[in-house]
Short mmCIF file of C-alpha atoms in Angstrom, two decimals:
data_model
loop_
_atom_site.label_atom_id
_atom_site.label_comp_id
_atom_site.label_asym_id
_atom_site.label_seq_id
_atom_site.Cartn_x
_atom_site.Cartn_y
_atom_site.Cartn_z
CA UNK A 14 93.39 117.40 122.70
CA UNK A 15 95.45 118.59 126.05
CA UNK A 16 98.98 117.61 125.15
CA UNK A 17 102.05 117.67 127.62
CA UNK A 18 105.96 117.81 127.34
CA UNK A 19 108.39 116.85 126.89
CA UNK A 20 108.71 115.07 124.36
CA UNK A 21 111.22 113.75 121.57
CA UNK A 22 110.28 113.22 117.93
CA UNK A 23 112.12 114.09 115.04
CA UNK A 24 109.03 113.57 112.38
CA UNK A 25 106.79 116.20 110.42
CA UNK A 26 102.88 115.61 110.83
CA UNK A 27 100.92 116.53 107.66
CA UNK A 28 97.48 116.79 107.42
CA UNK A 29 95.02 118.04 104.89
CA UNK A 30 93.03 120.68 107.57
CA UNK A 31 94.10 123.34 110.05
CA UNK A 32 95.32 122.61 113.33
CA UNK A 33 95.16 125.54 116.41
CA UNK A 34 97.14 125.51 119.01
CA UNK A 35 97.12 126.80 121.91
CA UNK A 36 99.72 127.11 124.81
CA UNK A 37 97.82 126.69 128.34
CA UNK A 38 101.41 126.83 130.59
CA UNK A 39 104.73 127.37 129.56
CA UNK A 40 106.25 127.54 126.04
CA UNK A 41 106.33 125.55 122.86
CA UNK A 42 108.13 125.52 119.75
CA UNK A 43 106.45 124.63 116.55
CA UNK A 44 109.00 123.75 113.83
CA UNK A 45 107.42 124.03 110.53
CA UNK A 46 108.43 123.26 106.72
CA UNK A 47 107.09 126.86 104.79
CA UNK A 48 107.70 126.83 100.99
CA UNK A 49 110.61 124.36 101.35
CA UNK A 50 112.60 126.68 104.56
CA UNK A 51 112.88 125.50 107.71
CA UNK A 52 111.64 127.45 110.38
CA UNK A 53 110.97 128.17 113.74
CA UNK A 54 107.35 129.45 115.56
CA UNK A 55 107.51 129.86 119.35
CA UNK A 56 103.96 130.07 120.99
CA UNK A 57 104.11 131.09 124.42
CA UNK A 58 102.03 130.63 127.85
CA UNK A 59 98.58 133.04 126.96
CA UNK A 60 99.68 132.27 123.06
CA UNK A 61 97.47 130.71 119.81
CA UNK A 62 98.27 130.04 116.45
CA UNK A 63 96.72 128.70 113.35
CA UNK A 64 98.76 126.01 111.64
CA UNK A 65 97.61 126.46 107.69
CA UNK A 66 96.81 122.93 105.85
CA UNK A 67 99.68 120.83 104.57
CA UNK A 68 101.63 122.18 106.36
CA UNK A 69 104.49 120.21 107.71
CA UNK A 70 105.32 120.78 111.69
CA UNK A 71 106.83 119.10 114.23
CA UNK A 72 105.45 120.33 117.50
CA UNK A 73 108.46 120.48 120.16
CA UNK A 74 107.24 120.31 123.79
CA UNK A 75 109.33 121.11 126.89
CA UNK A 76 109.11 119.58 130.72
CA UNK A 77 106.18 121.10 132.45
CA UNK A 78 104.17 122.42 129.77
CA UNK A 79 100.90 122.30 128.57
CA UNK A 80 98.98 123.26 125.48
CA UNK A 81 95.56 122.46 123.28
CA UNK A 82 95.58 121.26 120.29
CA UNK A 83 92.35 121.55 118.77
CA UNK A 84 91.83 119.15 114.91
CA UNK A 85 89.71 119.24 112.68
CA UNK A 86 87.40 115.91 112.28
CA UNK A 87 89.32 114.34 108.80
CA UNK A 88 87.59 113.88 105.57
CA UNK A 89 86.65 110.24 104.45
CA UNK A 90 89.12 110.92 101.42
CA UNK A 91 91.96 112.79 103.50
CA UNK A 92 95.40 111.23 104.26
CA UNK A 93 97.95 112.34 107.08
CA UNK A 94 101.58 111.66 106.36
CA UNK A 95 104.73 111.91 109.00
CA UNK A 96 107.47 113.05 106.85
CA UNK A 97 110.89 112.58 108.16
CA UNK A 98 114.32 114.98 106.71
CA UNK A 99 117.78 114.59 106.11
CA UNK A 100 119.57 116.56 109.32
CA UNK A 101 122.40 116.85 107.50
CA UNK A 102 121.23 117.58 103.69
CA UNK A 103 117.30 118.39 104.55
CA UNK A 104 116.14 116.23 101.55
CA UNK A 105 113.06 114.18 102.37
CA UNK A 106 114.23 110.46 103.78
CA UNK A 107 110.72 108.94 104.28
CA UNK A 108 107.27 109.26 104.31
CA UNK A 109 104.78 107.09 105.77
CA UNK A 110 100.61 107.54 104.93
CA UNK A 111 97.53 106.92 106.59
CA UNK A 112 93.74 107.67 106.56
CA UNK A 113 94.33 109.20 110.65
CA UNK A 114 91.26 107.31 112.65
CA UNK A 115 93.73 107.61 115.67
CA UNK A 116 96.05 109.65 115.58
CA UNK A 117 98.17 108.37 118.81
CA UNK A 118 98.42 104.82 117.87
CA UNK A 119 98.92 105.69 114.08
CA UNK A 120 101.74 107.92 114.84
CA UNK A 121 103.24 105.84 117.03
CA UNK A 122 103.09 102.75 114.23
CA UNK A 123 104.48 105.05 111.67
CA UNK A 124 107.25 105.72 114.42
CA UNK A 125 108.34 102.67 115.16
CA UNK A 126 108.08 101.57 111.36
CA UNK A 127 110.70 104.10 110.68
CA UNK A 128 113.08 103.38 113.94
CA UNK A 129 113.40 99.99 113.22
CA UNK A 130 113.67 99.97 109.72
CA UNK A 131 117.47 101.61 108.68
CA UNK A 132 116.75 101.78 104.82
CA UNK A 133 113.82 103.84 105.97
CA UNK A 134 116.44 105.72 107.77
CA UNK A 135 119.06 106.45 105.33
CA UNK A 136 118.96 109.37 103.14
CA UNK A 137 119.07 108.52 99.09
CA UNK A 138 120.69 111.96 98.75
CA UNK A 139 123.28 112.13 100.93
CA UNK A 140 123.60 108.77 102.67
CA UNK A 141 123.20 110.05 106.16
CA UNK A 142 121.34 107.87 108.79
CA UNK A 143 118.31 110.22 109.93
CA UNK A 144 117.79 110.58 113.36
CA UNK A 145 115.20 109.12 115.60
CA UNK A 146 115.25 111.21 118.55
CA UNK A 147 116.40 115.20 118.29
CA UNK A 148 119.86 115.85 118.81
CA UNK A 149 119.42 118.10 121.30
CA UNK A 150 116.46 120.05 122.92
CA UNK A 151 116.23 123.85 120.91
CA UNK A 152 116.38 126.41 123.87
CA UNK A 153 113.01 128.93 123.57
CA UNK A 154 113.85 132.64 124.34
CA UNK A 155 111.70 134.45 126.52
#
């Protein structure tokens, strides 16, 4: 799929195959979850990368950029989660399920579930109120 930014989530997509991106104009930042650390991946204009399986990300995407996103077809048995952390503790607040058929309108379902719902929201660790849209935009270093 040709995907555009911005945009604002603050959920981690999970899915049981690879994912490759690849970043057509501008830049991109692809926050991951690897072996329980947080980190950062910047792919840049001319740039690919190979997302491993189950592996939690959370693809940021700036104003005037534009990348592909190539997935693989899901098996029958397969399930895609959107995980959503704790900003403050980074304990796991909610998770939300689904055999992906579409993966625009499921996401955005899960999404909305988890705006509108504040016990969804509120982390069983720590008691913090997870966010819903990012704080603020991360800044990608050229």
């Amino acid at each position: 799929m040709i995907v555009g930014g911005p945009n604002a989530r603050t959920d981690y997509h999970i899915n049981e195959t690879a994912e490759w991106f690849y970043q057509y104009r501008g830049s991109m930042l692809l926050k991951v979850v690897d072996d329980g650390q947080f980190r950062d991946i910047h792919i840049h204009e001319g740039e690919m990368f190979l997302l491993p399986p189950n592996t939690p990300h959370n693809p940021v995407r700036f104003a005037d950029t534009v990348g592909i996103v190539l997935e693989q077809p899901r098996p029958e048995t397969s399930n895609d989660r959107l995980r959503w952390y704790c900003q403050n503790c980074s304990e796991v607040v909610h998770e939300a399920s689904f055999h992906c058929t579409d993966l625009g309108t499921q996401i955005k379902e899960a999404v909305n579930a988890f705006r509108d719902d504040e016990a969804k929201r509120k982390c069983d660790n720590c008691g913090e109120l997870a966010d819903v849209v990012p704080r603020a935009q991360p800044k990608i270093a050229v």
